[in-house]
mmCIF file of N, CA and C in Angstrom:
data_model
loop_
_atom_site.group_PDB
_atom_site.id
_atom_site.type_symbol
_atom_site.label_atom_id
_atom_site.label_comp_id
_atom_site.label_asym_id
_atom_site.label_seq_id
_atom_site.Cartn_x
_atom_site.Cartn_y
_atom_site.Cartn_z
ATOM 1 N N MET A 245 28.041 20.517 150.923
ATOM 2 C CA MET A 245 28.814 20.724 149.999
ATOM 3 C C MET A 245 29.534 22.141 149.608
ATOM 4 N N ASP A 246 30.645 22.005 149.266
ATOM 5 C CA ASP A 246 31.659 23.353 149.202
ATOM 6 C C ASP A 246 30.745 23.881 147.929
ATOM 7 N N PHE A 247 30.832 25.479 147.853
ATOM 8 C CA PHE A 247 30.389 26.358 147.301
ATOM 9 C C PHE A 247 31.015 26.095 145.781
ATOM 10 N N SER A 248 32.480 26.089 145.785
ATOM 11 C CA SER A 248 33.158 26.030 144.361
ATOM 12 C C SER A 248 33.150 24.420 143.844
ATOM 13 N N LYS A 249 32.872 23.524 144.588
ATOM 14 C CA LYS A 249 32.689 22.206 144.088
ATOM 15 C C LYS A 249 31.378 21.921 143.362
ATOM 16 N N PHE A 250 30.286 22.820 143.852
ATOM 17 C CA PHE A 250 28.871 22.719 143.105
ATOM 18 C C PHE A 250 29.359 23.151 141.832
ATOM 19 N N PHE A 251 30.085 24.431 141.388
ATOM 20 C CA PHE A 251 30.156 24.735 140.183
ATOM 21 C C PHE A 251 31.155 23.855 139.475
ATOM 22 N N ILE A 252 32.288 23.118 139.859
ATOM 23 C CA ILE A 252 33.062 22.432 139.247
ATOM 24 C C ILE A 252 32.340 20.966 138.975
ATOM 25 N N ASN A 253 31.310 20.586 139.696
ATOM 26 C CA ASN A 253 30.969 19.254 139.381
ATOM 27 C C ASN A 253 29.749 19.728 138.150
ATOM 28 N N ARG A 254 29.447 20.793 138.160
ATOM 29 C CA ARG A 254 28.257 21.100 137.361
ATOM 30 C C ARG A 254 28.564 22.310 136.284
ATOM 31 N N PRO A 255 29.416 22.070 135.425
ATOM 32 C CA PRO A 255 30.245 22.858 134.337
ATOM 33 C C PRO A 255 29.142 23.693 133.443
ATOM 34 N N ILE A 256 28.015 22.803 132.798
ATOM 35 C CA ILE A 256 27.217 23.470 132.173
ATOM 36 C C ILE A 256 26.115 24.415 132.704
ATOM 37 N N PHE A 257 25.910 24.166 134.057
ATOM 38 C CA PHE A 257 25.005 24.938 134.945
ATOM 39 C C PHE A 257 25.859 26.213 135.260
ATOM 40 N N ALA A 258 27.172 26.286 135.408
ATOM 41 C CA ALA A 258 28.161 27.172 135.662
ATOM 42 C C ALA A 258 28.315 28.214 134.372
ATOM 43 N N ALA A 259 28.382 27.665 133.406
ATOM 44 C CA ALA A 259 28.263 28.520 131.970
ATOM 45 C C ALA A 259 27.182 28.947 131.744
ATOM 46 N N VAL A 260 25.803 28.430 131.770
ATOM 47 C CA VAL A 260 24.453 28.965 131.724
ATOM 48 C C VAL A 260 24.512 30.349 132.590
ATOM 49 N N LEU A 261 24.845 29.938 133.905
ATOM 50 C CA LEU A 261 24.662 30.979 134.941
ATOM 51 C C LEU A 261 25.435 32.416 134.537
ATOM 52 N N SER A 262 26.561 32.074 133.804
ATOM 53 C CA SER A 262 27.581 33.144 133.554
ATOM 54 C C SER A 262 26.944 33.736 132.084
ATOM 55 N N ILE A 263 26.252 33.103 131.606
ATOM 56 C CA ILE A 263 25.813 33.565 130.238
ATOM 57 C C ILE A 263 24.581 34.202 130.617
ATOM 58 N N VAL A 264 23.575 33.983 131.691
ATOM 59 C CA VAL A 264 22.666 34.804 131.995
ATOM 60 C C VAL A 264 22.924 36.107 132.817
ATOM 61 N N ILE A 265 24.188 35.760 133.729
ATOM 62 C CA ILE A 265 24.625 37.515 134.240
ATOM 63 C C ILE A 265 25.231 38.230 133.175
ATOM 64 N N PHE A 266 25.943 37.924 132.078
ATOM 65 C CA PHE A 266 26.290 38.597 131.209
ATOM 66 C C PHE A 266 25.003 39.346 130.307
ATOM 67 N N ALA A 267 23.992 38.521 130.241
ATOM 68 C CA ALA A 267 22.882 38.973 129.264
ATOM 69 C C ALA A 267 22.261 40.026 130.142
ATOM 70 N N ALA A 268 22.026 39.844 131.671
ATOM 71 C CA ALA A 268 21.561 40.890 132.424
ATOM 72 C C ALA A 268 22.335 42.084 132.430
ATOM 73 N N GLY A 269 23.520 42.052 132.060
ATOM 74 C CA GLY A 269 24.500 43.236 132.226
ATOM 75 C C GLY A 269 24.306 44.252 130.881
ATOM 76 N N LEU A 270 23.884 43.040 129.793
ATOM 77 C CA LEU A 270 23.760 43.932 128.504
ATOM 78 C C LEU A 270 22.575 44.839 128.686
ATOM 79 N N ILE A 271 21.393 44.179 129.238
ATOM 80 C CA ILE A 271 20.198 44.609 129.451
ATOM 81 C C ILE A 271 20.193 45.911 130.079
ATOM 82 N N THR A 272 20.922 45.864 131.054
ATOM 83 C CA THR A 272 20.985 47.305 131.972
ATOM 84 C C THR A 272 21.646 48.257 131.753
ATOM 85 N N ILE A 273 22.514 47.936 130.476
ATOM 86 C CA ILE A 273 23.402 49.070 130.315
ATOM 87 C C ILE A 273 22.538 50.468 129.686
ATOM 88 N N PRO A 274 21.455 50.392 128.943
ATOM 89 C CA PRO A 274 20.846 51.516 128.333
ATOM 90 C C PRO A 274 20.124 52.281 129.498
ATOM 91 N N ILE A 275 19.654 51.598 130.774
ATOM 92 C CA ILE A 275 18.933 52.167 131.673
ATOM 93 C C ILE A 275 19.812 52.752 132.684
ATOM 94 N N LEU A 276 21.108 52.592 132.819
ATOM 95 C CA LEU A 276 22.079 53.192 133.375
ATOM 96 C C LEU A 276 21.932 54.791 133.471
ATOM 97 N N PRO A 277 21.934 55.333 134.682
ATOM 98 C CA PRO A 277 21.771 56.830 134.911
ATOM 99 C C PRO A 277 23.194 57.686 134.480
ATOM 100 N N ALA A 278 23.398 57.495 133.015
ATOM 101 C CA ALA A 278 24.842 57.978 132.745
ATOM 102 C C ALA A 278 24.812 59.657 132.672
ATOM 103 N N ASP A 279 23.528 60.319 132.378
ATOM 104 C CA ASP A 279 23.295 61.626 132.334
ATOM 105 C C ASP A 279 23.719 62.220 133.737
ATOM 106 N N GLU A 280 23.399 61.546 134.788
ATOM 107 C CA GLU A 280 23.707 62.240 136.107
ATOM 108 C C GLU A 280 25.223 62.464 136.315
ATOM 109 N N TYR A 281 25.884 61.710 135.673
ATOM 110 C CA TYR A 281 27.820 61.916 135.837
ATOM 111 C C TYR A 281 28.054 63.160 134.879
ATOM 112 N N PRO A 282 29.008 63.974 135.937
ATOM 113 C CA PRO A 282 29.645 65.050 135.019
ATOM 114 C C PRO A 282 30.289 64.747 133.742
ATOM 115 N N ASN A 283 30.188 65.792 132.744
ATOM 116 C CA ASN A 283 31.115 65.599 131.659
ATOM 117 C C ASN A 283 32.424 65.773 132.068
ATOM 118 N N VAL A 284 33.402 64.834 131.659
ATOM 119 C CA VAL A 284 34.944 64.962 132.041
ATOM 120 C C VAL A 284 35.703 65.208 130.863
ATOM 121 N N VAL A 285 35.927 66.676 130.832
ATOM 122 C CA VAL A 285 36.663 67.137 129.677
ATOM 123 C C VAL A 285 37.854 67.941 130.199
ATOM 124 N N PRO A 286 38.944 67.712 129.644
ATOM 125 C CA PRO A 286 40.329 68.430 129.899
ATOM 126 C C PRO A 286 40.031 69.945 129.649
ATOM 127 N N PRO A 287 40.443 70.888 130.655
ATOM 128 C CA PRO A 287 40.544 72.283 130.223
ATOM 129 C C PRO A 287 41.590 72.716 129.053
ATOM 130 N N SER A 288 41.001 73.284 128.334
ATOM 131 C CA SER A 288 41.912 73.830 127.403
ATOM 132 C C SER A 288 41.759 75.541 126.873
ATOM 133 N N VAL A 289 42.668 76.075 126.264
ATOM 134 C CA VAL A 289 42.977 77.332 126.086
ATOM 135 C C VAL A 289 43.203 77.312 124.739
ATOM 136 N N VAL A 290 42.355 78.322 124.151
ATOM 137 C CA VAL A 290 42.597 78.713 122.436
ATOM 138 C C VAL A 290 43.393 80.083 122.524
ATOM 139 N N VAL A 291 44.486 79.838 121.525
ATOM 140 C CA VAL A 291 45.147 81.168 121.047
ATOM 141 C C VAL A 291 44.806 81.248 119.830
ATOM 142 N N ARG A 292 44.465 82.634 119.556
ATOM 143 C CA ARG A 292 43.989 82.819 118.346
ATOM 144 C C ARG A 292 44.831 84.060 117.688
ATOM 145 N N THR A 293 45.488 83.819 116.741
ATOM 146 C CA THR A 293 46.606 84.839 116.154
ATOM 147 C C THR A 293 45.982 85.275 114.709
ATOM 148 N N VAL A 294 46.007 86.577 114.375
ATOM 149 C CA VAL A 294 45.644 87.132 112.801
ATOM 150 C C VAL A 294 46.772 87.710 112.491
ATOM 151 N N TYR A 295 47.381 87.125 111.129
ATOM 152 C CA TYR A 295 48.569 88.065 110.282
ATOM 153 C C TYR A 295 47.968 87.936 108.998
ATOM 154 N N PRO A 296 47.491 89.392 108.774
ATOM 155 C CA PRO A 296 47.040 89.603 107.524
ATOM 156 C C PRO A 296 47.928 89.265 106.271
ATOM 157 N N GLY A 297 47.162 88.580 105.162
ATOM 158 C CA GLY A 297 47.932 88.729 104.088
ATOM 159 C C GLY A 297 48.964 87.473 104.116
ATOM 160 N N ALA A 298 48.842 86.725 105.165
ATOM 161 C CA ALA A 298 50.262 85.695 105.275
ATOM 162 C C ALA A 298 49.541 84.119 104.719
ATOM 163 N N ASN A 299 50.154 83.542 104.282
ATOM 164 C CA ASN A 299 49.843 82.296 103.947
ATOM 165 C C ASN A 299 50.118 81.288 105.148
ATOM 166 N N PRO A 300 49.575 79.804 104.933
ATOM 167 C CA PRO A 300 49.988 78.962 106.031
ATOM 168 C C PRO A 300 51.302 78.631 106.581
ATOM 169 N N LYS A 301 52.208 78.610 105.346
ATOM 170 C CA LYS A 301 53.308 78.332 105.802
ATOM 171 C C LYS A 301 54.007 79.349 106.304
ATOM 172 N N VAL A 302 53.958 80.778 106.210
ATOM 173 C CA VAL A 302 54.437 81.639 106.712
ATOM 174 C C VAL A 302 54.057 82.093 108.155
ATOM 175 N N ILE A 303 52.855 81.451 108.283
ATOM 176 C CA ILE A 303 52.276 81.720 109.670
ATOM 177 C C ILE A 303 52.934 80.498 110.395
ATOM 178 N N ALA A 304 53.125 79.639 110.104
ATOM 179 C CA ALA A 304 53.690 78.457 110.779
ATOM 180 C C ALA A 304 55.203 78.793 111.070
ATOM 181 N N GLU A 305 55.841 79.404 110.136
ATOM 182 C CA GLU A 305 57.430 79.697 110.419
ATOM 183 C C GLU A 305 57.333 80.805 111.303
ATOM 184 N N THR A 306 56.631 81.835 111.222
ATOM 185 C CA THR A 306 56.902 83.244 112.027
ATOM 186 C C THR A 306 55.964 83.580 113.067
ATOM 187 N N VAL A 307 54.601 82.729 113.241
ATOM 188 C CA VAL A 307 54.064 83.055 114.408
ATOM 189 C C VAL A 307 53.901 81.601 115.184
ATOM 190 N N SER A 308 53.386 80.578 114.537
ATOM 191 C CA SER A 308 53.096 79.336 115.230
ATOM 192 C C SER A 308 54.307 78.645 115.999
ATOM 193 N N ALA A 309 55.745 78.939 115.354
ATOM 194 C CA ALA A 309 56.915 78.256 115.948
ATOM 195 C C ALA A 309 56.960 79.220 117.403
ATOM 196 N N PRO A 310 57.231 80.365 117.335
ATOM 197 C CA PRO A 310 57.458 81.000 118.440
ATOM 198 C C PRO A 310 56.434 80.857 119.916
ATOM 199 N N LEU A 311 55.192 80.929 119.318
ATOM 200 C CA LEU A 311 54.046 80.669 120.429
ATOM 201 C C LEU A 311 54.171 79.151 120.842
ATOM 202 N N GLU A 312 54.418 78.269 120.242
ATOM 203 C CA GLU A 312 54.696 76.692 120.689
ATOM 204 C C GLU A 312 55.761 76.655 121.337
ATOM 205 N N GLU A 313 56.910 77.286 121.115
ATOM 206 C CA GLU A 313 57.960 77.439 122.067
ATOM 207 C C GLU A 313 57.807 78.095 123.305
ATOM 208 N N ALA A 314 56.950 79.020 123.225
ATOM 209 C CA ALA A 314 56.778 79.852 124.736
ATOM 210 C C ALA A 314 55.930 78.879 125.415
ATOM 211 N N ILE A 315 54.770 78.219 124.774
ATOM 212 C CA ILE A 315 53.772 77.630 125.466
ATOM 213 C C ILE A 315 54.217 75.986 125.949
ATOM 214 N N ASN A 316 55.180 75.534 125.200
ATOM 215 C CA ASN A 316 55.380 74.122 125.298
ATOM 216 C C ASN A 316 55.997 73.992 126.778
ATOM 217 N N GLY A 317 55.700 73.145 127.495
ATOM 218 C CA GLY A 317 56.463 72.737 128.676
ATOM 219 C C GLY A 317 55.648 73.632 130.103
ATOM 220 N N VAL A 318 54.495 74.478 129.709
ATOM 221 C CA VAL A 318 53.957 74.988 130.911
ATOM 222 C C VAL A 318 53.504 73.966 131.554
ATOM 223 N N GLU A 319 53.391 74.527 133.032
ATOM 224 C CA GLU A 319 52.851 73.339 134.080
ATOM 225 C C GLU A 319 51.379 72.914 133.612
ATOM 226 N N GLY A 320 51.383 71.628 133.583
ATOM 227 C CA GLY A 320 50.092 70.756 133.383
ATOM 228 C C GLY A 320 49.705 70.708 132.006
ATOM 229 N N MET A 321 50.371 71.056 131.026
ATOM 230 C CA MET A 321 49.883 70.884 129.593
ATOM 231 C C MET A 321 50.150 69.616 129.227
ATOM 232 N N MET A 322 49.144 68.847 128.657
ATOM 233 C CA MET A 322 49.111 67.669 127.875
ATOM 234 C C MET A 322 49.702 67.678 126.466
ATOM 235 N N TYR A 323 49.011 68.532 125.644
ATOM 236 C CA TYR A 323 49.249 68.685 124.350
ATOM 237 C C TYR A 323 48.551 69.825 123.694
ATOM 238 N N SER A 324 49.189 70.398 122.593
ATOM 239 C CA SER A 324 48.763 71.277 122.096
ATOM 240 C C SER A 324 48.381 70.930 120.245
ATOM 241 N N LYS A 325 47.554 71.729 119.709
ATOM 242 C CA LYS A 325 47.276 71.572 118.417
ATOM 243 C C LYS A 325 47.309 72.918 117.598
ATOM 244 N N SER A 326 47.930 72.935 116.521
ATOM 245 C CA SER A 326 47.915 74.589 115.927
ATOM 246 C C SER A 326 47.284 74.267 114.255
ATOM 247 N N VAL A 327 46.522 75.308 114.011
ATOM 248 C CA VAL A 327 45.944 75.117 112.735
ATOM 249 C C VAL A 327 46.076 76.424 112.201
ATOM 250 N N ALA A 328 46.699 76.451 110.855
ATOM 251 C CA ALA A 328 47.091 77.847 110.163
ATOM 252 C C ALA A 328 46.086 77.684 108.990
ATOM 253 N N GLY A 329 45.399 78.889 108.748
ATOM 254 C CA GLY A 329 44.333 79.110 107.644
ATOM 255 C C GLY A 329 44.978 79.846 106.716
ATOM 256 N N SER A 330 44.385 79.679 105.521
ATOM 257 C CA SER A 330 44.765 80.424 104.593
ATOM 258 C C SER A 330 44.301 81.929 104.217
ATOM 259 N N ASP A 331 43.577 82.264 105.298
ATOM 260 C CA ASP A 331 43.147 83.517 105.686
ATOM 261 C C ASP A 331 44.043 84.357 106.442
ATOM 262 N N GLY A 332 45.004 83.907 106.979
ATOM 263 C CA GLY A 332 46.056 84.377 107.693
ATOM 264 C C GLY A 332 45.856 84.220 109.521
ATOM 265 N N VAL A 333 45.030 83.458 109.862
ATOM 266 C CA VAL A 333 44.613 83.144 110.868
ATOM 267 C C VAL A 333 45.215 81.767 111.543
ATOM 268 N N LEU A 334 45.708 81.962 112.617
ATOM 269 C CA LEU A 334 46.471 80.785 113.400
ATOM 270 C C LEU A 334 45.503 80.565 114.541
ATOM 271 N N GLN A 335 44.916 79.276 114.792
ATOM 272 C CA GLN A 335 44.151 78.922 115.946
ATOM 273 C C GLN A 335 45.092 77.640 116.688
ATOM 274 N N MET A 336 45.357 78.043 117.871
ATOM 275 C CA MET A 336 46.211 77.215 118.791
ATOM 276 C C MET A 336 45.446 76.630 120.004
ATOM 277 N N THR A 337 45.105 75.195 120.062
ATOM 278 C CA THR A 337 44.718 74.807 121.458
ATOM 279 C C THR A 337 45.484 74.129 122.186
ATOM 280 N N VAL A 338 45.477 74.597 123.419
ATOM 281 C CA VAL A 338 46.357 74.106 124.482
ATOM 282 C C VAL A 338 45.476 73.371 125.366
ATOM 283 N N THR A 339 45.679 71.981 125.550
ATOM 284 C CA THR A 339 44.872 71.342 126.607
ATOM 285 C C THR A 339 45.535 70.837 127.931
ATOM 286 N N PHE A 340 45.138 70.931 128.965
ATOM 287 C CA PHE A 340 45.831 70.787 130.251
ATOM 288 C C PHE A 340 45.283 69.629 130.860
ATOM 289 N N ARG A 341 45.974 68.879 131.905
ATOM 290 C CA ARG A 341 45.520 67.942 132.637
ATOM 291 C C ARG A 341 44.253 68.232 133.633
ATOM 292 N N LEU A 342 43.426 67.216 134.181
ATOM 293 C CA LEU A 342 42.389 67.827 134.722
ATOM 294 C C LEU A 342 42.617 67.985 136.290
ATOM 295 N N ALA A 343 43.699 67.610 136.790
ATOM 296 C CA ALA A 343 44.094 67.786 137.894
ATOM 297 C C ALA A 343 44.271 69.514 138.486
ATOM 298 N N LEU A 344 44.479 70.256 137.199
ATOM 299 C CA LEU A 344 44.778 71.636 137.757
ATOM 300 C C LEU A 344 43.360 72.393 138.010
ATOM 301 N N MET A 345 43.438 73.338 138.931
ATOM 302 C CA MET A 345 42.512 74.406 139.253
ATOM 303 C C MET A 345 41.903 75.104 137.830
ATOM 304 N N PRO A 346 40.620 74.950 137.598
ATOM 305 C CA PRO A 346 39.999 75.671 136.497
ATOM 306 C C PRO A 346 40.495 77.026 135.875
ATOM 307 N N THR A 347 41.103 77.732 136.887
ATOM 308 C CA THR A 347 41.501 78.939 136.495
ATOM 309 C C THR A 347 42.950 79.196 135.881
ATOM 310 N N MET A 348 43.620 78.052 136.413
ATOM 311 C CA MET A 348 44.987 78.014 136.212
ATOM 312 C C MET A 348 45.519 77.940 134.701
ATOM 313 N N PRO A 349 44.733 77.145 134.129
ATOM 314 C CA PRO A 349 45.372 77.186 132.571
ATOM 315 C C PRO A 349 45.327 78.585 131.704
ATOM 316 N N PRO A 350 44.257 79.118 131.698
ATOM 317 C CA PRO A 350 44.642 80.500 131.151
ATOM 318 C C PRO A 350 45.560 81.452 131.661
ATOM 319 N N CYS A 351 45.786 81.372 133.062
ATOM 320 C CA CYS A 351 46.722 82.275 133.589
ATOM 321 C C CYS A 351 48.086 81.703 133.209
ATOM 322 N N VAL A 352 48.528 80.458 132.933
ATOM 323 C CA VAL A 352 49.711 80.189 132.629
ATOM 324 C C VAL A 352 49.973 80.431 131.265
ATOM 325 N N CYS A 353 48.984 80.403 130.415
ATOM 326 C CA CYS A 353 49.228 80.748 128.834
ATOM 327 C C CYS A 353 49.520 82.450 128.809
ATOM 328 N N LYS A 354 48.592 82.907 129.680
ATOM 329 C CA LYS A 354 48.854 84.260 129.489
ATOM 330 C C LYS A 354 50.252 84.859 129.985
ATOM 331 N N THR A 355 50.794 84.390 130.928
ATOM 332 C CA THR A 355 52.036 84.784 131.425
ATOM 333 C C THR A 355 53.391 84.131 130.354
ATOM 334 N N ALA A 356 52.824 83.042 129.650
ATOM 335 C CA ALA A 356 54.040 82.719 128.556
ATOM 336 C C ALA A 356 53.841 83.468 127.329
ATOM 337 N N LEU A 357 52.690 83.976 126.842
ATOM 338 C CA LEU A 357 52.662 84.578 125.483
ATOM 339 C C LEU A 357 53.489 85.764 125.558
ATOM 340 N N PRO A 358 53.218 86.855 126.441
ATOM 341 C CA PRO A 358 54.133 88.168 126.344
ATOM 342 C C PRO A 358 55.712 87.778 126.101
ATOM 343 N N ARG A 359 56.319 86.792 126.395
ATOM 344 C CA ARG A 359 57.523 86.456 126.251
ATOM 345 C C ARG A 359 57.970 86.416 124.875
ATOM 346 N N ARG A 360 57.142 85.987 124.001
ATOM 347 C CA ARG A 360 57.134 85.710 122.570
ATOM 348 C C ARG A 360 56.383 86.623 121.792
ATOM 349 N N LYS A 361 55.785 87.705 122.396
ATOM 350 C CA LYS A 361 55.022 88.264 121.339
ATOM 351 C C LYS A 361 56.098 89.320 120.697
ATOM 352 N N ARG A 362 56.945 89.910 121.088
ATOM 353 C CA ARG A 362 58.174 90.702 120.541
ATOM 354 C C ARG A 362 58.620 89.959 119.419
ATOM 355 N N VAL A 363 58.594 88.620 119.571
ATOM 356 C CA VAL A 363 59.157 87.695 118.114
ATOM 357 C C VAL A 363 58.148 87.730 117.172
ATOM 358 N N CYS A 364 56.886 87.875 117.268
ATOM 359 C CA CYS A 364 55.975 87.830 116.170
ATOM 360 C C CYS A 364 56.140 89.002 115.360
ATOM 361 N N PRO A 365 55.711 88.889 114.130
ATOM 362 C CA PRO A 365 55.456 90.247 113.286
ATOM 363 C C PRO A 365 54.744 91.389 113.875
ATOM 364 N N LYS A 366 54.861 92.340 113.631
ATOM 365 C CA LYS A 366 54.232 93.398 114.168
ATOM 366 C C LYS A 366 52.942 93.605 113.546
ATOM 367 N N THR A 367 52.318 93.274 112.535
ATOM 368 C CA THR A 367 51.222 93.032 112.181
ATOM 369 C C THR A 367 50.089 92.044 112.603
ATOM 370 N N CYS A 368 50.760 91.258 113.521
ATOM 371 C CA CYS A 368 50.329 89.934 113.993
ATOM 372 C C CYS A 368 49.569 90.271 115.350
ATOM 373 N N ALA A 369 48.572 90.094 115.629
ATOM 374 C CA ALA A 369 47.842 90.303 116.640
ATOM 375 C C ALA A 369 47.542 88.995 117.583
ATOM 376 N N ALA A 370 47.787 88.759 118.856
ATOM 377 C CA ALA A 370 47.550 87.281 119.478
ATOM 378 C C ALA A 370 46.338 87.723 120.434
ATOM 379 N N ARG A 371 45.622 86.686 120.589
ATOM 380 C CA ARG A 371 44.572 86.672 121.830
ATOM 381 C C ARG A 371 44.507 85.361 122.617
ATOM 382 N N ALA A 372 44.415 85.284 123.906
ATOM 383 C CA ALA A 372 44.257 83.920 124.308
ATOM 384 C C ALA A 372 43.120 83.999 125.253
#
């Protein structure tokens, strides 16, 4: 008897066997050694600027926009997120693809920032 004909002629047996295999998979999920696998987190760089006395709107217009223009499009960048606080602090997080070397993202950002540093207000200090 052919292997496939056995299950075609016995559909109830095939369904029960499928349910048993599914249940066995559900039971073994908690005992999988997931802790042994490395955490896969894309590399990111945080650019933090301080503009004393500025509100979030001023920071977004005078500090965030030039920095985003400088950093957008650098090699390997996936996305960026900027948060301007009411205390004059801007925090920009730039996330890169996993395929890059671990030391490359900070270098890419540090070479892109000096081009826009002169556009930012003089009282603004940026650190990457």
